XYZ file of N, CA and C in Angstrom:
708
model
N -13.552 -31.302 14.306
C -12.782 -30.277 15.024
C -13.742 -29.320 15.721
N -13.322 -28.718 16.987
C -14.603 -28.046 17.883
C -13.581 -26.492 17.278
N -14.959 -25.949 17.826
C -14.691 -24.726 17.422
C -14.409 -23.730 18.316
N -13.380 -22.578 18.471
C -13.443 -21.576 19.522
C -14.625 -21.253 19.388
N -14.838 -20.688 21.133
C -15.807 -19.935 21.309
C -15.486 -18.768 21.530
N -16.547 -17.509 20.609
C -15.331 -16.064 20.421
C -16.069 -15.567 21.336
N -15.453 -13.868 21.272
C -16.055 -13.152 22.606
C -17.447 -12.191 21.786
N -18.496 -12.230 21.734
C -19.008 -11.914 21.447
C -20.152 -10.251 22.350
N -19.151 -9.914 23.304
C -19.475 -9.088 23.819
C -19.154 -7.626 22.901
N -20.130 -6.407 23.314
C -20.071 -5.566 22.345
C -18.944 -4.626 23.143
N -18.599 -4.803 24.418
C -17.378 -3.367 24.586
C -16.173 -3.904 24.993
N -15.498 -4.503 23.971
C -13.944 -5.178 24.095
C -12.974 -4.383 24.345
N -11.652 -4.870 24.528
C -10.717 -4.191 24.935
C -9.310 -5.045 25.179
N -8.237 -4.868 24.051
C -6.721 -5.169 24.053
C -5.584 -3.984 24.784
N -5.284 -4.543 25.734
C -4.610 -3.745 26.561
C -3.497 -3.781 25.434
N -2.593 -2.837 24.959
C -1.460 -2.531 24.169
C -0.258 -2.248 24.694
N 1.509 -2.772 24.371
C 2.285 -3.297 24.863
C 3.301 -1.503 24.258
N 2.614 -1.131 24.868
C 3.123 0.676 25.182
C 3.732 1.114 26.209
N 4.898 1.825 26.476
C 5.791 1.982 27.442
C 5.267 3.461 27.971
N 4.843 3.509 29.437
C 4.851 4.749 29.812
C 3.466 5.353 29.625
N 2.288 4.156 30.024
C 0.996 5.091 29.861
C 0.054 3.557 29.900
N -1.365 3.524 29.768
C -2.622 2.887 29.948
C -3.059 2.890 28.535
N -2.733 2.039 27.382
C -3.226 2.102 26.064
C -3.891 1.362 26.021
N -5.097 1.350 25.220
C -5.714 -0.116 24.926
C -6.406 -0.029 23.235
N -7.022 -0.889 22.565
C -7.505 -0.971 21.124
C -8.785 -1.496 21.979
N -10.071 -0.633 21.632
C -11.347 -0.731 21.850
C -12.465 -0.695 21.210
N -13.664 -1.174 21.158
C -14.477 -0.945 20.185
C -15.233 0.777 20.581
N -16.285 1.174 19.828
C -16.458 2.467 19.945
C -17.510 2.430 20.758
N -17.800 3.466 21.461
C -18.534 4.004 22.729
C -19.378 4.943 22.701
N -20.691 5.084 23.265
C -21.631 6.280 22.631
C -21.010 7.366 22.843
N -20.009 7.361 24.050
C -19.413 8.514 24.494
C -18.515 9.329 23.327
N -18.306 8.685 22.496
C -16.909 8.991 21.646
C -17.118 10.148 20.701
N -18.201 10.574 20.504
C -19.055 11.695 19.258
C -17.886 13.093 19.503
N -17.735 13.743 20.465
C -17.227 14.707 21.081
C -15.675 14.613 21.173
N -15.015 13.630 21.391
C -13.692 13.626 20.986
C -13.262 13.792 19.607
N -14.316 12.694 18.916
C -13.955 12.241 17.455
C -14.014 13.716 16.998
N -15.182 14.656 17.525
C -15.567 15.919 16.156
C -14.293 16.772 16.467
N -13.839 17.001 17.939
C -12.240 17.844 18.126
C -11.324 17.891 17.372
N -10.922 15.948 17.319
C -9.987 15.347 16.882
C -9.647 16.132 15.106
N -10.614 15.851 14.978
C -10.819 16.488 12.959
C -10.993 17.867 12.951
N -10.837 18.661 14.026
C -10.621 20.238 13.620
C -9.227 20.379 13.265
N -8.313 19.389 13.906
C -6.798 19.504 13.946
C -6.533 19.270 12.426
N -5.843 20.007 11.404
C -5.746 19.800 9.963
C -4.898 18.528 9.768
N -3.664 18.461 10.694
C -2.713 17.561 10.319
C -3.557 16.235 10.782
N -4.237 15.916 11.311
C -5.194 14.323 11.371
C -5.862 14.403 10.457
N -7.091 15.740 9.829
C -8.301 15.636 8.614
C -7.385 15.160 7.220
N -6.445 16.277 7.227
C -6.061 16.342 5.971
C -5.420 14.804 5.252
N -5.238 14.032 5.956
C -4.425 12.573 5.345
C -5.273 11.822 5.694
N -6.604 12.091 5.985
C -7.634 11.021 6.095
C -8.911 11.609 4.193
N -8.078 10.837 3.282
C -9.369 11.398 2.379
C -10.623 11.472 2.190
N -11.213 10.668 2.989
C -12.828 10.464 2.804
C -13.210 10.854 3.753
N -12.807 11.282 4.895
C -13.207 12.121 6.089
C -13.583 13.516 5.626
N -15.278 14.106 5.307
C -15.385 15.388 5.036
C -15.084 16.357 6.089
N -14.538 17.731 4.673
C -13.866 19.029 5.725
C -14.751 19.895 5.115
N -15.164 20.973 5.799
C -15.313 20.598 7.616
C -15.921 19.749 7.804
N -15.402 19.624 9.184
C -16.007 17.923 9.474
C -16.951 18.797 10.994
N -18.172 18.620 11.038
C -19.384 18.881 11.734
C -19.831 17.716 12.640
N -20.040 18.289 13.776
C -20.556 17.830 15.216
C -21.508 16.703 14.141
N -22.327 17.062 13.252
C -23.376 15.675 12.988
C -22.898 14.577 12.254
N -21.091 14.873 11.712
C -20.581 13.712 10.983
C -20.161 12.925 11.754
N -19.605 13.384 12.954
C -19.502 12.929 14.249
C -20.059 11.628 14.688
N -21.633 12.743 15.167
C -22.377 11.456 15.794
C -23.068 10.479 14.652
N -22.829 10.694 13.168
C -23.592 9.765 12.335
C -22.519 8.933 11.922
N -21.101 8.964 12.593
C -20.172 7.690 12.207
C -20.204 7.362 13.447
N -20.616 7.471 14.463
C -20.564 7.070 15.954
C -21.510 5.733 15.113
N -22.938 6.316 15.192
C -24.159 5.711 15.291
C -23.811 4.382 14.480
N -23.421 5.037 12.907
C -23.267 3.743 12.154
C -22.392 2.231 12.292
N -20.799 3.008 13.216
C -20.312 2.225 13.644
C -20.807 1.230 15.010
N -21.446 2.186 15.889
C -22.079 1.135 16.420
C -23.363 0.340 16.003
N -23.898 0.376 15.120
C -24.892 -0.763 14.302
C -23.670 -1.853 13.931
N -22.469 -1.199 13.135
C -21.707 -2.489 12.660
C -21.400 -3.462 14.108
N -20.685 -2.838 15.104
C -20.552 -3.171 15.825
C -21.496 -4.787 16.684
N -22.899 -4.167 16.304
C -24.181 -4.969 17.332
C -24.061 -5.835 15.825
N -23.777 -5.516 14.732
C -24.431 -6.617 13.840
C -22.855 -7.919 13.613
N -21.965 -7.458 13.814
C -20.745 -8.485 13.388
C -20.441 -9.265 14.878
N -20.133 -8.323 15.884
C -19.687 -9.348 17.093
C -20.503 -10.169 17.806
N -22.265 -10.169 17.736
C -22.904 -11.215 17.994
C -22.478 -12.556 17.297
N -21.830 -12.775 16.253
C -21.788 -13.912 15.153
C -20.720 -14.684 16.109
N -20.663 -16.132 16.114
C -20.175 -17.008 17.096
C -19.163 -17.748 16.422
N -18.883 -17.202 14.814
C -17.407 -18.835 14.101
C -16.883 -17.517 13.512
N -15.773 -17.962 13.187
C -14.966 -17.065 12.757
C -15.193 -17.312 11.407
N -15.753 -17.921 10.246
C -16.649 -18.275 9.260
C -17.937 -17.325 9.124
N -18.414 -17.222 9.995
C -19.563 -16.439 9.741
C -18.938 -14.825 9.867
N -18.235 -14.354 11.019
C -17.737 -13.040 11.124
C -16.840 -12.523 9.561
N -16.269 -13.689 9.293
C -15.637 -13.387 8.017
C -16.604 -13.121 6.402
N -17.906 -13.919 6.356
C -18.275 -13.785 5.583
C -19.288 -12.865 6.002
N -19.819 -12.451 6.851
C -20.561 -10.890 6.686
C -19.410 -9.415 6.752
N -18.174 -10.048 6.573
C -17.183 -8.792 7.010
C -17.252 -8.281 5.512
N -16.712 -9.809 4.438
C -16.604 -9.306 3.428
C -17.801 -9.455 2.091
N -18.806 -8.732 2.518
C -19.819 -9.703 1.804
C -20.030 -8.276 1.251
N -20.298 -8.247 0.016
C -20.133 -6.905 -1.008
C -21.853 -6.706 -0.681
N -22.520 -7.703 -0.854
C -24.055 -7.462 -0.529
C -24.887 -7.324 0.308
N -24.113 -6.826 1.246
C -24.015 -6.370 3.207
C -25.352 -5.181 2.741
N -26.093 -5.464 3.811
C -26.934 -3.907 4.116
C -26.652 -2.900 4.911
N -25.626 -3.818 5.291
C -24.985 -2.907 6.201
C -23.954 -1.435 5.735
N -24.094 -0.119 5.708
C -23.297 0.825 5.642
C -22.003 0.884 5.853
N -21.425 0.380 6.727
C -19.884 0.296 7.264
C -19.907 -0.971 7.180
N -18.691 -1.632 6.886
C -17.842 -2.914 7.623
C -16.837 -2.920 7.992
N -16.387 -2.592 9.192
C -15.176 -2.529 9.331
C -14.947 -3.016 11.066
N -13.645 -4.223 11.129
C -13.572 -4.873 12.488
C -13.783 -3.883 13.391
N -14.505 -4.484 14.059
C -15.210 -3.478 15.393
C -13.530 -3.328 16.558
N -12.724 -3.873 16.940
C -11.965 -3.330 18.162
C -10.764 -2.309 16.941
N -11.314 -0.639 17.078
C -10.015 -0.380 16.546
C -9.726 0.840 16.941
N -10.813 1.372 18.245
C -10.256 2.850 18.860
C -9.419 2.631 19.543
N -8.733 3.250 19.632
C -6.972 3.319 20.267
C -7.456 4.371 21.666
N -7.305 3.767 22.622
C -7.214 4.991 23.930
C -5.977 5.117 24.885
N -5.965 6.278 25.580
C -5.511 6.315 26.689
C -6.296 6.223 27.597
N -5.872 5.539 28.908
C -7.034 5.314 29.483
C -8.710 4.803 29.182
N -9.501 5.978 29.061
C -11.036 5.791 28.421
C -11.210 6.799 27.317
N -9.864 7.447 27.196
C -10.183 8.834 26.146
C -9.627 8.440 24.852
N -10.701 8.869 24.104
C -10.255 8.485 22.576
C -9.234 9.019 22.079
N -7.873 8.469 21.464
C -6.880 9.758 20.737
C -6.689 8.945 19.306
N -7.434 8.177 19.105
C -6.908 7.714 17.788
C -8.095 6.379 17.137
N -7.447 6.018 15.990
C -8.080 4.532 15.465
C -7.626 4.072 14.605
N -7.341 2.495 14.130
C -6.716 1.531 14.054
C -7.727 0.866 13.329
N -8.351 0.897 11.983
C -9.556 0.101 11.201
C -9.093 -0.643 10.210
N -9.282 -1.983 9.896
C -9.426 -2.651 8.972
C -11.032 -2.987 8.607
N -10.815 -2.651 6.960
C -12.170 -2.475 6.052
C -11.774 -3.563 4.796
N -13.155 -4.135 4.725
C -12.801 -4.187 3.331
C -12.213 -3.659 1.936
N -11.235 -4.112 1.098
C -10.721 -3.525 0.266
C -11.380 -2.873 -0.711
N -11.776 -2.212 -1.321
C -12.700 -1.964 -2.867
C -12.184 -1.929 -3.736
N -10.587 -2.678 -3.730
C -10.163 -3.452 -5.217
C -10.026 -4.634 -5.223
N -10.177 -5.552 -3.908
C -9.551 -6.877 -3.918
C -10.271 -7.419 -3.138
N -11.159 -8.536 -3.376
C -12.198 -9.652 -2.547
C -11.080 -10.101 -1.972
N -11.663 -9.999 -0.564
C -10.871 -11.131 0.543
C -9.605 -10.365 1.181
N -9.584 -9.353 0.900
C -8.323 -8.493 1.221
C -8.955 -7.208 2.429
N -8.187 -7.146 3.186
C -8.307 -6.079 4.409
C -7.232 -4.971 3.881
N -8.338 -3.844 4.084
C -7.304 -2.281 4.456
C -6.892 -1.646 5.288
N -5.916 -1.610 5.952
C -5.634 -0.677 7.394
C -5.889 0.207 6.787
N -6.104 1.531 7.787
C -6.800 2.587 7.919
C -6.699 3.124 9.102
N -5.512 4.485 9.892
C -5.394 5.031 10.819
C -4.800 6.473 11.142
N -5.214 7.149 12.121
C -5.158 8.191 12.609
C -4.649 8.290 14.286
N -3.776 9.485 14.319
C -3.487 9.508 15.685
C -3.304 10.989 16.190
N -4.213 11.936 17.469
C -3.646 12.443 18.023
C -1.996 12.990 17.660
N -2.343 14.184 17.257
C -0.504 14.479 17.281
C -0.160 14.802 18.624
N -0.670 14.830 20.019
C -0.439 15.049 21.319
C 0.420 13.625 21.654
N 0.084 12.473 20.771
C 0.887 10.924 21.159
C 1.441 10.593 20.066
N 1.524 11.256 19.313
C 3.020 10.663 17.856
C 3.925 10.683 18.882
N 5.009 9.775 17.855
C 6.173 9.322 18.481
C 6.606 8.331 19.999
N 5.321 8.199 20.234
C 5.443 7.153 21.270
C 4.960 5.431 21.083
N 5.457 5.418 19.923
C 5.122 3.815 19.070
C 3.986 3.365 19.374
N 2.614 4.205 19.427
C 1.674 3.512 19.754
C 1.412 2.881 18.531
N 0.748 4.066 17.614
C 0.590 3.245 15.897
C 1.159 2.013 16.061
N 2.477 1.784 16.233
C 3.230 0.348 15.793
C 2.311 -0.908 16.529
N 2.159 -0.223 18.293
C 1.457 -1.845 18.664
C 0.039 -1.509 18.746
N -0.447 -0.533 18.167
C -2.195 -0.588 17.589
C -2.200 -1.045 16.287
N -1.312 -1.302 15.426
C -1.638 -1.842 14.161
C -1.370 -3.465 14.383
N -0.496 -3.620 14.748
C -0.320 -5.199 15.179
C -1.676 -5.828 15.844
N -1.742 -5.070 16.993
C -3.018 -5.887 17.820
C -3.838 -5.989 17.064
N -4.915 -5.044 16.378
C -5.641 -4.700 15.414
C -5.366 -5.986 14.238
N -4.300 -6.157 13.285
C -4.372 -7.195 12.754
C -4.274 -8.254 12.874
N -3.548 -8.699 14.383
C -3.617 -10.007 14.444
C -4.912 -10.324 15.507
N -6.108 -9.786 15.601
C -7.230 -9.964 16.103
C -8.771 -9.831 15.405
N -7.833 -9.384 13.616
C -8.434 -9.312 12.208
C -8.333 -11.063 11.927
N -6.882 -11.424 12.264
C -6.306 -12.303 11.606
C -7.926 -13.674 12.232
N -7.182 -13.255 13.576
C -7.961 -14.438 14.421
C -9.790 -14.526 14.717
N -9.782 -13.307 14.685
C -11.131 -13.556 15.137
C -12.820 -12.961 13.883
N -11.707 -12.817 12.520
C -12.612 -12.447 11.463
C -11.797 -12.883 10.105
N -10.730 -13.995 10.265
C -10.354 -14.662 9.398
C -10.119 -13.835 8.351
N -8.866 -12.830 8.406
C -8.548 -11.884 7.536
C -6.851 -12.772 7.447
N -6.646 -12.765 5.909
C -5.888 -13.104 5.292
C -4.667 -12.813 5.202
N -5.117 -11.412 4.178
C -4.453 -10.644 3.643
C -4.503 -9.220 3.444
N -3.797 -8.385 3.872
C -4.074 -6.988 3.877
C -3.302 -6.312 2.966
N -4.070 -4.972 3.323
C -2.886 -3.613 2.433
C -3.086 -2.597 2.742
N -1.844 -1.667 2.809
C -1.874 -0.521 3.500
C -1.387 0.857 2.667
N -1.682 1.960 2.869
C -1.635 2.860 1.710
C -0.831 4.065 2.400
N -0.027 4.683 1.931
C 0.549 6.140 2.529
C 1.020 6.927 2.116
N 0.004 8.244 1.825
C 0.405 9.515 0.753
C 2.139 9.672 0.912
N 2.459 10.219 -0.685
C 3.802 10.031 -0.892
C 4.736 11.148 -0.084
N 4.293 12.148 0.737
C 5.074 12.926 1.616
C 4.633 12.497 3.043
N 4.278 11.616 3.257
C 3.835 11.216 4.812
C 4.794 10.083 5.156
N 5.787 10.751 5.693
C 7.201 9.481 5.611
C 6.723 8.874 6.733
N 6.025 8.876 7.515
C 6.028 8.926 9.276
C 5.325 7.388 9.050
N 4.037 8.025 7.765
C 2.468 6.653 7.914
C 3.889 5.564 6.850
N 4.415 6.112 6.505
C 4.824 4.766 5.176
C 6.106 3.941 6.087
N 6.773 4.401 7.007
C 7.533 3.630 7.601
C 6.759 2.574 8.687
N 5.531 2.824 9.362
C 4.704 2.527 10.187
C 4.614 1.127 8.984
N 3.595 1.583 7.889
C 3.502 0.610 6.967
C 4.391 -0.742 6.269
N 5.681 0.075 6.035
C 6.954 -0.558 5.575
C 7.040 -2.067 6.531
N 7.195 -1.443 8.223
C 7.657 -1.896 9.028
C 6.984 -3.170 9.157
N 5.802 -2.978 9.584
C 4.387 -3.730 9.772
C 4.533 -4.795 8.553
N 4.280 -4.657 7.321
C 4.398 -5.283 6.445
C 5.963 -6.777 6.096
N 6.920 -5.926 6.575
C 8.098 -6.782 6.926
C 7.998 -7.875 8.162
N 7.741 -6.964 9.343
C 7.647 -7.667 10.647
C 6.052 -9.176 9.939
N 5.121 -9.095 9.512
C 4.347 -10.029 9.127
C 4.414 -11.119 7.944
N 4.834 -10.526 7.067
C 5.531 -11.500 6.002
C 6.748 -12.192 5.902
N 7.979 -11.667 7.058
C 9.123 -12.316 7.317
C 9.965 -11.701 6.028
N 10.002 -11.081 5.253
C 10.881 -10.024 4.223
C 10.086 -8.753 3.954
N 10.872 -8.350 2.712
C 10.741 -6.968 2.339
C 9.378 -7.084 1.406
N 8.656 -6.513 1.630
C 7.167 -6.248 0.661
C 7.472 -5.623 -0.398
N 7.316 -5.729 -1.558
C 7.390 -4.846 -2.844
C 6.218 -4.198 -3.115
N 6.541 -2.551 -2.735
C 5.152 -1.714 -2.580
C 5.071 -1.193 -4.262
N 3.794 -0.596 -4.451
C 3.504 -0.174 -5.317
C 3.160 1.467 -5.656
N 3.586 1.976 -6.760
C 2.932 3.275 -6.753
C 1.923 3.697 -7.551
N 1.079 5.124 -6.692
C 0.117 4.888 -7.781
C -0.278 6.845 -7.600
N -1.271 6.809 -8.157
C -1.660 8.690 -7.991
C -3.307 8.500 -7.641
N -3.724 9.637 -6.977
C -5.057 9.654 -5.916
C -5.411 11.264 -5.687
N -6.462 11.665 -6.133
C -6.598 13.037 -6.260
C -7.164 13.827 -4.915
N -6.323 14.361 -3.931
C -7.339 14.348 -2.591
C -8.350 15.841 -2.929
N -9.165 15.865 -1.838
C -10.360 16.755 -1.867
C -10.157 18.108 -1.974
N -10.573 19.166 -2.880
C -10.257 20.458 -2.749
C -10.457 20.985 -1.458
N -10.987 20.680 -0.621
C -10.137 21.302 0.788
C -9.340 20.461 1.444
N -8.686 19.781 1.301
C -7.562 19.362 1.881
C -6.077 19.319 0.513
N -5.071 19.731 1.572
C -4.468 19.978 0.603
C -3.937 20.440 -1.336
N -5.074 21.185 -1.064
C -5.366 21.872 -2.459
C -5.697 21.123 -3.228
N -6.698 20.189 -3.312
C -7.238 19.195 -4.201
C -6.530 18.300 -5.326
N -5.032 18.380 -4.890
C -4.055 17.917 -5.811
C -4.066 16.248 -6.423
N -3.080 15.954 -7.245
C -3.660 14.520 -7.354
C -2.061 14.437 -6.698
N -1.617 13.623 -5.759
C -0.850 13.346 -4.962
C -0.192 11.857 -5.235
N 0.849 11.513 -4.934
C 1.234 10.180 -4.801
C 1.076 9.324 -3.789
N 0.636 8.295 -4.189
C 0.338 7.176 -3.060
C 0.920 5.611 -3.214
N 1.364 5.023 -2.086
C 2.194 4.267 -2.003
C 1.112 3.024 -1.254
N 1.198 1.619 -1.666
C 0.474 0.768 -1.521
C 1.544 -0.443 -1.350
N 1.165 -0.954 0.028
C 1.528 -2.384 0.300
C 1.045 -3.608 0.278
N 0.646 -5.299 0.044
C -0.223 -5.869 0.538
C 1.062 -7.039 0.559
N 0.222 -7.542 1.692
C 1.149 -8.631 2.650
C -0.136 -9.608 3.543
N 0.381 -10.596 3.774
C -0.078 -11.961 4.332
C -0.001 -11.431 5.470
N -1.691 -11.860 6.564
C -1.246 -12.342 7.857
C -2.175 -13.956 8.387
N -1.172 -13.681 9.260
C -1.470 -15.997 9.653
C -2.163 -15.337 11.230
N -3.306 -16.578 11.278
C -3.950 -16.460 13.098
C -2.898 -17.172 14.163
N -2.966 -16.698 15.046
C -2.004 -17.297 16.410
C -2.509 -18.763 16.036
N -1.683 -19.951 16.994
C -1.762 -21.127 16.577
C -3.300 -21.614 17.227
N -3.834 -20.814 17.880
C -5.353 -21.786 18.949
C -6.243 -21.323 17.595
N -6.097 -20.294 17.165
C -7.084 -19.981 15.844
C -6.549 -20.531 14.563
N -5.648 -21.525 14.194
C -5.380 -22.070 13.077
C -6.001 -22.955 12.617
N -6.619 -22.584 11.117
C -7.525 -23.962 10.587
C -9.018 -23.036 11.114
N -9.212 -22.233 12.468
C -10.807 -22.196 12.017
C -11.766 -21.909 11.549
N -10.912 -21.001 10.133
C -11.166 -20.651 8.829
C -11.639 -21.622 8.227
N -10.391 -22.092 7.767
C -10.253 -23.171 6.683
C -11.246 -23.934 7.514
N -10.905 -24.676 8.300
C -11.551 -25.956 8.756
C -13.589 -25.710 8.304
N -13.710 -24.779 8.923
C -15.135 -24.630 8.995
C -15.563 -24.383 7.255
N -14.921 -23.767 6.643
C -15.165 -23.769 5.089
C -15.319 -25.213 4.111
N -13.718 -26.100 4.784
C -14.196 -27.228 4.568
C -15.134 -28.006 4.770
N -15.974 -27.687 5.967
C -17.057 -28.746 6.442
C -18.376 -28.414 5.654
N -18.264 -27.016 4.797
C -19.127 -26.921 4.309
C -19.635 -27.569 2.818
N -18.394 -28.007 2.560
C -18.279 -28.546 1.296
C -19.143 -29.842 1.373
């Protein structure tokens, strides 16, 4: 069996099926340091991102710029969707970040958001969504077709399986996004889970909070079927 040939260029771009504007899911840009540090003064984006430090400083900025673009130069050179998959999830990575490189969300060229799948840190072989948006573009279903594109370009082009998605227990907005997503990909209802998660004494009073957890199957479009499997088999 021949193998796709992927795109291995470093500044991609999924135009997104958004009504009423120029969206696209992109990888990150040196330019992006200066939006990103704005973006996290706004409390309602910092505060439901937990591992995002507050305050969040012009140098956290450019040192998740930087790092993400190393991930960036080190995963999308790789040419099988076998190899992208096994340095994605490889616990013994030297790499600092892993996480699929196309997942800034723009208008136009301006950053308002992001759309990341990471490895899990409870479950080998499992992807985590992970997103934020501009409250200037809530409510205009972008989330909905930045999480789709985003996973089914996890699915296809870094042989991601299976995911899961998480959404503090008063954030009705992220858990229906989740709910939805999770149904629309598995073809029924997901049976989520609950659990408790203590967020950071500056965000929301360091409480231990409730958190709600999904995980659900996704399948590659049919031109990428098998070139997982297939190539795993040949290794045998």
């Amino acid at each position: 069996m021949s193998r796709k040939t992927l795109d291995s260029s470093l500044d991609q771009s999924i135009k997104l099926d958004v009504p009423g504007g120029e969206y696209f899911i992109t990888t990150y840009r040196e330019t992006d340091a200066d939006t990103m540090f704005e973006a996290f003064q706004i409390d309602s984006v910092s505060d439901e991102l937990i591992s995002v430090p507050k305050p969040y400083k012009r140098a956290d900025a450019q040192f998740w710029l930087t790092t993400q673009l190393a991930a960036t130069r080190s995963l999308l050179p790789l040419q099988t969707v076998q190899e992208r998959n096994r340095a994605f999830f490889d616990e013994k990575s030297d790499q600092p970040l892993r996480q699929v490189p196309l997942m800034v969300i723009r208008h136009g060229a301006k950053l308002i958001g992001c759309c990341s799948i990471s490895p899990a840190s409870c479950s080998p072989q499992v992807g985590e969504v992970g997103y934020w948006l501009h409250p200037d573009y809530h409510h205009k279903r972008i989330m909905q077709a930045a999480t789709r594109a985003v996973l089914r370009y996890s699915a296809n082009e870094f042989g991601v399986r299976k995911v899961m998605g998480r959404a503090e227990g008063e954030n009705i907005a992220s858990q229906k996004i989740i709910a939805r997503l999770a149904e629309e990909m598995s073809g029924g209802v997901v049976e989520l889970k609950r659990g408790r998660e203590k967020w950071p004494e500056t965000k929301k009073g360091g409480e231990e909070r409730d958190v709600l957890t999904w995980e659900w199957s996704v399948r590659p479009d049919g031109e990428f079927e098998g070139e997982l499997e297939g190539e795993l088999e040949s290794e045998k």
